Coordinates of C-alpha atoms in Angstrom, one line a residue:
M119 CA -104.8 -129.5 84.2
K120 CA -106.8 -129.3 81.0
T121 CA -107.7 -125.9 79.6
D122 CA -109.8 -126.8 76.6
D123 CA -113.4 -125.4 76.2
V124 CA -115.0 -128.6 77.7
S125 CA -112.8 -129.7 80.6
G126 CA -111.0 -126.4 81.5
I127 CA -111.5 -124.7 84.9
G128 CA -113.4 -121.8 83.4
A129 CA -115.9 -124.1 81.7
R130 CA -116.3 -126.3 84.8
V131 CA -116.9 -123.4 87.1
A132 CA -119.2 -121.6 84.7
M133 CA -121.3 -124.8 84.3
S134 CA -121.4 -125.3 88.1
L135 CA -122.7 -121.8 88.5
L136 CA -125.3 -122.4 85.9
Q137 CA -126.4 -125.6 87.6
T138 CA -126.8 -123.7 90.9
V139 CA -128.9 -121.0 89.1
Q140 CA -131.0 -123.6 87.3
K141 CA -131.6 -125.6 90.5
S142 CA -132.7 -122.5 92.5
S143 CA -135.0 -121.3 89.6
S144 CA -136.5 -124.7 88.9
C145 CA -139.8 -123.6 90.4
S146 CA -140.3 -121.2 87.4
S147 CA -138.6 -123.3 84.8
T148 CA -140.2 -125.9 82.5
S149 CA -137.4 -128.3 83.2
S150 CA -135.5 -129.0 86.5
S151 CA -132.9 -131.3 85.1
I152 CA -129.2 -130.5 85.7
I153 CA -127.0 -130.7 82.6
E154 CA -123.5 -132.2 82.9
V155 CA -120.9 -131.1 80.4
E156 CA -119.4 -134.6 79.9
E157 CA -122.8 -136.1 79.0
V158 CA -124.0 -133.5 76.5
P159 CA -122.4 -133.3 73.0
T160 CA -124.1 -129.9 72.3
P161 CA -121.6 -127.0 72.1
L162 CA -121.1 -125.2 75.4
R163 CA -122.4 -121.9 73.9
L164 CA -125.7 -123.5 72.9
I165 CA -126.1 -125.1 76.4
F166 CA -125.7 -121.7 78.0
R167 CA -128.2 -120.1 75.6
N168 CA -130.8 -122.9 76.2
I169 CA -130.5 -122.5 80.0
S170 CA -130.7 -118.7 79.8
Q171 CA -133.9 -119.0 77.7
N172 CA -135.5 -121.0 80.6
I173 CA -134.5 -118.8 83.4
G174 CA -134.1 -115.4 81.6
I175 CA -130.9 -113.6 80.6
D176 CA -131.7 -110.8 83.0
L177 CA -131.7 -113.1 86.0
L178 CA -128.6 -114.9 84.8
S179 CA -126.7 -111.8 84.0
S180 CA -127.5 -110.2 87.4
T181 CA -126.3 -113.4 89.1
I182 CA -123.1 -113.4 87.1
R183 CA -122.5 -109.8 88.0
A184 CA -123.0 -110.5 91.7
H185 CA -120.7 -113.6 91.4
F186 CA -118.0 -111.5 89.5
F187 CA -117.9 -108.7 92.1
G188 CA -117.9 -111.2 95.1
R189 CA -121.4 -110.4 96.4
L190 CA -122.6 -114.0 96.6
S191 CA -122.0 -114.8 100.3
L192 CA -124.0 -118.0 100.8
S193 CA -122.1 -121.1 101.8
S194 CA -122.5 -124.3 99.9
T195 CA -122.8 -126.1 103.3
R196 CA -126.3 -124.7 104.0
T197 CA -129.4 -126.7 103.4
D198 CA -131.6 -126.0 100.4
S199 CA -134.3 -124.6 102.6
D200 CA -131.9 -122.1 104.2
A201 CA -130.5 -121.1 100.9
N202 CA -134.0 -120.6 99.4
N203 CA -135.0 -118.4 102.4
T204 CA -131.9 -116.3 102.1
I205 CA -132.4 -116.0 98.3
T206 CA -136.0 -114.7 98.9
Q207 CA -134.7 -112.1 101.4
H208 CA -132.1 -110.9 98.9
H209 CA -134.4 -110.8 95.8
K210 CA -134.9 -107.4 94.3
P211 CA -136.7 -106.7 91.0
T212 CA -133.8 -104.5 89.8
S213 CA -130.9 -106.8 90.7
G214 CA -132.3 -110.3 90.2
V215 CA -131.6 -113.3 92.4
F216 CA -128.4 -113.7 94.4
M217 CA -127.2 -117.3 94.1
P218 CA -124.9 -119.3 96.4
M219 CA -121.1 -119.0 95.9
I220 CA -119.5 -122.1 94.5
Q221 CA -116.9 -123.7 96.7
R222 CA -114.5 -126.5 96.3
I223 CA -115.4 -129.8 98.1
G224 CA -113.9 -129.8 101.6
S225 CA -113.4 -126.0 101.7
S226 CA -116.0 -125.4 104.4
N227 CA -113.4 -125.9 107.2
I228 CA -111.0 -123.3 105.9
K229 CA -110.8 -120.3 108.2
K230 CA -111.9 -117.0 106.7
E231 CA -109.2 -114.5 106.0
A232 CA -109.4 -110.7 106.5
P233 CA -111.0 -108.8 103.6
S234 CA -108.6 -107.9 100.8
D235 CA -108.4 -104.7 98.8
E236 CA -107.9 -106.7 95.7
K237 CA -110.7 -107.0 93.1
P238 CA -112.7 -110.2 93.7
H239 CA -111.8 -111.5 90.2
L240 CA -108.1 -111.0 90.9
E241 CA -108.3 -113.0 94.1
I242 CA -110.3 -115.8 92.5
P243 CA -109.6 -115.8 88.7
M244 CA -112.4 -118.2 87.9
R245 CA -114.8 -115.3 88.5
L246 CA -113.5 -113.8 85.3
S247 CA -113.5 -116.9 83.2
A248 CA -117.0 -117.9 84.3
A249 CA -118.4 -114.4 83.6
A250 CA -116.7 -114.1 80.2
I251 CA -117.8 -117.6 79.0
I252 CA -121.4 -117.3 80.0
L253 CA -122.0 -113.6 79.1
C254 CA -120.4 -113.9 75.6
A255 CA -122.7 -116.8 75.0
I256 CA -126.0 -115.4 76.1
I257 CA -125.8 -111.6 75.6
P258 CA -125.6 -111.5 71.7
Q259 CA -128.7 -113.8 71.3
Q260 CA -131.9 -112.3 70.0
C261 CA -134.5 -111.3 72.6
D262 CA -137.9 -109.7 71.8
D263 CA -138.3 -108.2 75.3
F264 CA -136.5 -104.9 75.4
E265 CA -136.6 -104.6 79.2
T266 CA -135.1 -108.0 79.7
T267 CA -132.2 -107.3 77.3
N268 CA -131.8 -103.8 78.8
K269 CA -131.3 -105.2 82.3
A270 CA -128.9 -107.9 81.0
L271 CA -126.8 -105.2 79.3
S272 CA -126.8 -103.0 82.4
D273 CA -125.3 -105.9 84.4
T274 CA -122.7 -106.7 81.7
L275 CA -121.2 -103.2 81.2
P276 CA -119.9 -102.9 84.8
I277 CA -118.0 -106.2 84.4
A278 CA -116.6 -105.1 81.0
L279 CA -115.5 -101.7 82.4
S280 CA -113.9 -103.3 85.5
L281 CA -111.8 -105.5 83.2
L282 CA -110.8 -102.7 81.0
D283 CA -109.5 -100.9 84.1
D284 CA -107.2 -103.8 85.0
V285 CA -103.5 -103.8 84.6
Q286 CA -103.3 -107.2 82.9
T287 CA -103.7 -106.8 79.2
I288 CA -105.5 -110.1 78.8
H289 CA -108.1 -108.8 81.2
Q290 CA -108.5 -105.7 79.2
A291 CA -109.0 -107.7 76.0
T292 CA -111.6 -109.8 77.8
G293 CA -113.4 -106.7 78.8
A294 CA -113.3 -105.5 75.2
L295 CA -114.8 -108.9 74.1
L296 CA -117.7 -108.4 76.6
L297 CA -118.2 -104.9 75.3
I298 CA -118.4 -106.1 71.7
S299 CA -121.0 -108.7 72.7
A300 CA -123.0 -106.0 74.5
I301 CA -122.8 -103.7 71.4
E302 CA -123.9 -106.4 69.1
S303 CA -126.9 -107.1 71.3
A304 CA -127.8 -103.4 71.6
S305 CA -127.6 -103.0 67.8
K306 CA -130.5 -105.4 67.4
L307 CA -132.8 -103.3 69.7
E308 CA -135.2 -100.6 68.4
H309 CA -134.6 -98.4 71.4
I310 CA -131.3 -97.3 72.9
P311 CA -130.5 -99.3 76.1
S312 CA -129.9 -97.4 79.3
F313 CA -126.3 -98.4 79.6
V314 CA -125.5 -95.9 76.8
D315 CA -126.7 -93.1 78.9
Q316 CA -125.0 -94.4 82.1
F317 CA -121.6 -95.4 80.8
S318 CA -121.0 -93.7 77.4
P319 CA -118.2 -91.3 78.6
I320 CA -116.6 -94.1 80.7
V321 CA -116.6 -96.6 77.8
T322 CA -115.0 -94.1 75.5
S323 CA -112.2 -93.1 77.9
S324 CA -111.6 -96.7 79.1
L325 CA -111.0 -97.9 75.6
A326 CA -108.7 -95.1 74.8
D327 CA -106.6 -95.7 77.9
S328 CA -106.5 -99.4 77.3
I329 CA -105.3 -98.9 73.7
Q330 CA -102.5 -96.7 74.9
M331 CA -101.4 -99.2 77.5
C332 CA -101.6 -102.2 75.1
G333 CA -99.9 -100.5 72.1
R334 CA -97.0 -102.9 72.1
E335 CA -98.7 -106.0 73.5
A336 CA -99.7 -109.2 71.6
P337 CA -101.4 -108.5 68.2
T338 CA -104.6 -110.3 69.2
L339 CA -105.1 -108.2 72.4
L340 CA -104.5 -104.9 70.6
A341 CA -106.8 -105.9 67.8
M342 CA -109.6 -106.8 70.2
L343 CA -109.4 -103.4 71.9
C344 CA -109.3 -101.6 68.5
L345 CA -112.3 -103.6 67.3
A346 CA -114.3 -102.7 70.5
Q347 CA -113.4 -99.1 69.9
S348 CA -114.5 -99.0 66.3
K349 CA -117.7 -100.9 67.0
W350 CA -118.6 -98.6 69.9
M351 CA -118.0 -95.5 67.8
N352 CA -120.0 -97.0 64.9
Y353 CA -122.9 -97.7 67.3
C354 CA -122.8 -94.2 68.7
G355 CA -122.8 -92.8 65.2
V356 CA -125.8 -94.9 64.0
Y357 CA -128.0 -93.9 66.9
S358 CA -126.8 -90.3 67.3
N359 CA -129.6 -88.9 65.1
K360 CA -132.4 -90.6 67.1
P361 CA -134.6 -88.4 69.3
D362 CA -133.7 -90.3 72.4
A363 CA -129.9 -90.3 71.6
Y364 CA -127.7 -89.5 74.6
T365 CA -124.8 -88.3 72.5
P366 CA -125.6 -85.8 69.7
H367 CA -124.1 -86.4 66.3
T368 CA -121.8 -83.4 66.5
Q369 CA -120.2 -84.9 69.7
V370 CA -120.0 -88.3 68.0
H371 CA -117.9 -86.7 65.2
E372 CA -115.5 -85.4 67.8
M373 CA -115.3 -88.7 69.6
V374 CA -114.6 -90.7 66.4
S375 CA -111.9 -88.2 65.3
K376 CA -110.2 -88.4 68.7
A377 CA -110.4 -92.2 68.8
T378 CA -108.9 -92.5 65.4
A379 CA -106.1 -90.1 66.3
T380 CA -105.4 -92.1 69.4
I381 CA -104.8 -95.4 67.6
L382 CA -102.9 -93.7 64.7
V383 CA -100.5 -92.2 67.2
E384 CA -99.9 -95.5 68.9
I385 CA -99.3 -97.3 65.6
G386 CA -97.2 -94.4 64.3
K387 CA -94.7 -95.0 67.0
Q388 CA -94.0 -98.5 65.6
V389 CA -94.1 -98.1 61.8
H390 CA -90.5 -97.1 61.5
V391 CA -89.3 -100.3 63.4
G392 CA -90.4 -102.6 60.6
G393 CA -92.1 -105.9 60.8
R394 CA -89.9 -107.7 63.3
D395 CA -91.0 -109.2 66.6
G396 CA -94.7 -109.5 65.5
N397 CA -94.8 -105.8 64.7
D398 CA -96.4 -106.4 61.3
E399 CA -99.2 -108.5 62.7
R400 CA -99.8 -105.9 65.5
I401 CA -100.0 -103.0 63.1
T402 CA -102.2 -104.9 60.6
G403 CA -104.6 -105.9 63.4
A404 CA -104.9 -102.4 64.6
L405 CA -105.5 -101.1 61.0
V406 CA -108.1 -103.7 60.1
A407 CA -110.0 -103.8 63.4
G408 CA -109.7 -100.1 64.5
I409 CA -108.2 -97.5 62.2
N410 CA -109.8 -98.4 58.9
P411 CA -113.4 -98.7 60.2
L412 CA -113.0 -95.4 62.0
L413 CA -111.5 -93.7 58.9
A414 CA -114.3 -95.1 56.8
Q415 CA -116.8 -93.7 59.3
L416 CA -115.2 -90.3 59.3
A417 CA -115.3 -90.2 55.5
Q418 CA -119.1 -90.4 55.8
F419 CA -119.4 -87.4 58.0
P420 CA -120.1 -84.0 56.6
N421 CA -117.6 -81.1 56.5
A422 CA -114.6 -83.4 55.8
R423 CA -114.0 -84.3 59.4
S424 CA -110.8 -86.2 58.6
I425 CA -109.0 -82.9 58.0
E426 CA -108.2 -82.8 61.7
I427 CA -106.3 -86.1 61.6
A428 CA -104.9 -85.9 58.1
R429 CA -101.4 -85.1 59.1
V430 CA -101.1 -87.8 61.7
G431 CA -102.8 -90.2 59.4
L432 CA -100.4 -89.6 56.5
S433 CA -97.4 -89.8 58.9
T434 CA -98.6 -93.3 59.9
L435 CA -99.9 -94.8 56.7
L436 CA -97.3 -93.6 54.2
P437 CA -94.3 -95.2 56.0
L438 CA -96.2 -98.5 56.1
I439 CA -96.7 -98.3 52.3
S440 CA -92.9 -97.9 51.9
W441 CA -92.2 -101.2 53.7
S442 CA -90.2 -103.7 51.7
G443 CA -90.7 -107.5 51.7
M444 CA -92.8 -110.2 50.2
S445 CA -94.1 -112.0 53.2
L446 CA -97.8 -112.4 53.8
E447 CA -97.5 -110.3 56.9
V448 CA -95.8 -107.4 55.2
R449 CA -98.3 -107.5 52.3
S450 CA -101.2 -107.5 54.7
A451 CA -99.9 -104.4 56.4
Q452 CA -99.4 -102.7 53.0
V453 CA -102.9 -103.5 51.8
S454 CA -104.4 -102.4 55.1
A455 CA -102.5 -99.1 54.9
L456 CA -103.6 -98.5 51.3
A457 CA -107.3 -99.1 52.3
G458 CA -106.9 -96.7 55.2
L459 CA -105.3 -94.1 52.9
V460 CA -108.3 -94.2 50.5
S461 CA -110.7 -93.5 53.3
L462 CA -108.4 -90.7 54.6
M463 CA -108.2 -89.0 51.2
N464 CA -112.0 -89.1 50.9
G465 CA -112.6 -87.8 54.4
A466 CA -110.0 -85.0 54.1
Y467 CA -110.4 -84.2 50.4
P468 CA -110.1 -80.3 50.7
I469 CA -106.5 -80.4 51.8
M470 CA -105.3 -83.5 50.0
P471 CA -104.1 -81.7 46.8
K472 CA -101.2 -80.2 48.8
H473 CA -100.1 -83.7 49.7
G474 CA -100.7 -85.2 46.2
K475 CA -97.0 -85.5 45.2
K476 CA -95.9 -87.4 48.3
I477 CA -98.9 -89.7 48.2
M478 CA -98.5 -90.5 44.5
T479 CA -94.8 -91.0 44.9
E480 CA -95.1 -93.5 47.7
V481 CA -97.9 -95.5 46.0
F482 CA -96.1 -95.5 42.7
L483 CA -92.8 -96.7 44.3
L484 CA -94.8 -99.5 45.9
L485 CA -96.2 -100.5 42.5
D486 CA -92.6 -100.5 41.0
R487 CA -91.4 -102.7 43.9
S488 CA -94.3 -105.1 43.5
D489 CA -93.7 -105.5 39.8
K490 CA -90.1 -106.4 40.5
D491 CA -91.2 -108.8 43.2
A492 CA -93.7 -110.4 40.9
L493 CA -90.9 -110.9 38.3
Y494 CA -88.6 -112.4 40.9
L495 CA -91.3 -114.8 42.1
N496 CA -92.1 -116.0 38.6
N497 CA -88.5 -116.6 37.7
N498 CA -87.7 -118.4 41.0
K499 CA -90.8 -120.4 41.5
G500 CA -92.0 -118.5 44.6
S501 CA -94.7 -119.7 46.8
L502 CA -98.4 -119.3 45.8
D503 CA -99.1 -117.2 48.9
D504 CA -96.4 -114.7 48.0
K505 CA -97.6 -114.5 44.3
V506 CA -101.2 -114.0 45.3
S507 CA -100.5 -111.4 48.0
T508 CA -98.2 -109.5 45.6
E509 CA -100.9 -109.5 42.9
V510 CA -103.6 -108.4 45.3
M511 CA -101.4 -105.6 46.7
S512 CA -100.6 -104.3 43.1
K513 CA -104.3 -104.1 42.3
V514 CA -105.1 -102.2 45.5
A515 CA -102.2 -99.9 44.9
V516 CA -103.5 -99.1 41.3
Y517 CA -106.9 -98.2 42.8
T518 CA -105.3 -96.1 45.5
A519 CA -103.2 -94.2 43.0
A520 CA -106.4 -93.6 40.9
V521 CA -108.2 -92.2 44.0
A522 CA -105.1 -90.0 44.7
L523 CA -105.1 -88.7 41.1
A524 CA -108.9 -88.0 41.2
I525 CA -108.7 -86.1 44.5
C526 CA -105.3 -84.5 44.5
G527 CA -105.4 -83.4 40.8
K528 CA -102.4 -81.7 39.3
N529 CA -99.8 -82.5 42.1
A530 CA -100.5 -86.2 41.7
E531 CA -100.6 -85.8 37.9
D532 CA -97.1 -84.2 37.9
I533 CA -95.6 -87.4 39.3
L534 CA -97.1 -89.5 36.6
G535 CA -96.0 -87.0 34.0
H536 CA -92.4 -87.1 35.4
V537 CA -92.4 -90.9 35.2
E538 CA -93.6 -91.0 31.6
A539 CA -91.0 -88.3 30.6
T540 CA -88.0 -89.8 32.3
S541 CA -88.6 -93.6 32.4
S542 CA -87.7 -96.0 29.6
K543 CA -89.4 -99.0 31.2
D544 CA -92.6 -100.1 29.5
Q545 CA -94.0 -101.5 32.7
L546 CA -93.9 -98.1 34.4
I547 CA -95.5 -96.4 31.4
K548 CA -98.2 -99.1 31.5
R549 CA -98.9 -98.4 35.1
C550 CA -99.3 -94.7 34.5
K551 CA -101.9 -95.5 31.8
E552 CA -103.7 -97.9 34.2
I553 CA -103.9 -95.3 36.9
R554 CA -105.2 -92.6 34.6
A555 CA -107.9 -94.9 33.2
A556 CA -109.0 -96.0 36.7
A557 CA -109.2 -92.3 37.8
E558 CA -111.3 -91.4 34.8
V559 CA -113.8 -94.1 35.7
L560 CA -114.0 -92.8 39.3
L561 CA -114.6 -89.3 38.1
N562 CA -117.3 -90.3 35.6
D563 CA -119.1 -92.4 38.3
H564 CA -119.3 -89.3 40.5

């Protein structure tokens, strides 16, 4: 069976559901034609958006929600008049129209089984794929009507939270993807949607629990959860100062600090293992998608809020910097760790001087290794990717060392002075001068 985005089971079921919705809402739509996937070259996402514009994203999202949770009980064997009568009976302004359940051809003679305690989307997996494909297409689009978007988001969040609560990690990542789409849509609104008030504590705890469960899963799954976490925290932070904000900014500061610590602890358990078995990709994804955005957000808060997580941050980031290797994966992890370290130093600047020696030592050792790696690559005709990644990493390391010198002061300076006093290598002396010059520029700019 094909599983691509046009002929796969999820796409076919999603389109069948849309066809049913479009047919039942044809009385209020400007077009009653039914679109077939095979005959339309337009991308599937655009097809969904065009249909949702005709029937309304609030009506479509409420139908998807009912379909996902198994509340669509109409049989496909009923006549159109019977179906329309039942739809009218079930119509409620707050929940939208309940549309018929899609059934396979010839399934009407199958005997009904006793109700199961399993979640509907676990019994029938196509509920998940249909909901994810359609909602991720229609929710992020711009809509001028706040109430319409608000209703659509209120129907999307229960689906996302239900998936985050699943045991299967792929379901959790899909729930995170739905949450990201909802956050992107909410960010375009002038007012705060009601789901923030309804689900804020649940969203925060669900994401934290999922990250702890998926700490050693596939890199893409963990990165998706970390991205949802950082986007949710950023959204809460942006709107925390509004008069109608559900969560005050002081509480948001605590939430961001706790979320950052959660991911740092999970990644910290893996940094000493090295980059084997996809560990480097997993760690890099968590850094880029989750840790670094959260550390950058903390650095913007008053009162140096990163102080609370400084110790766990350093215990996670410094071992990453000390990794050896010239592969693109290792370099990506090192550059990401350096970027996170810069944000951590800025956010916890009052206590960084006491850590200045170990920070400058690790960063300078990385610079020394990168210079040796660059020399080896030039002499042995290394790959272009390895050369570029080593050069980029060296530049980021010089900047990080300059930040450390500017923030940590004498303790970091002592390391540079020791290198200059004891080393006979011109390259190391040159690096010390580069770091001092860059630090002076940073201090003059501030």
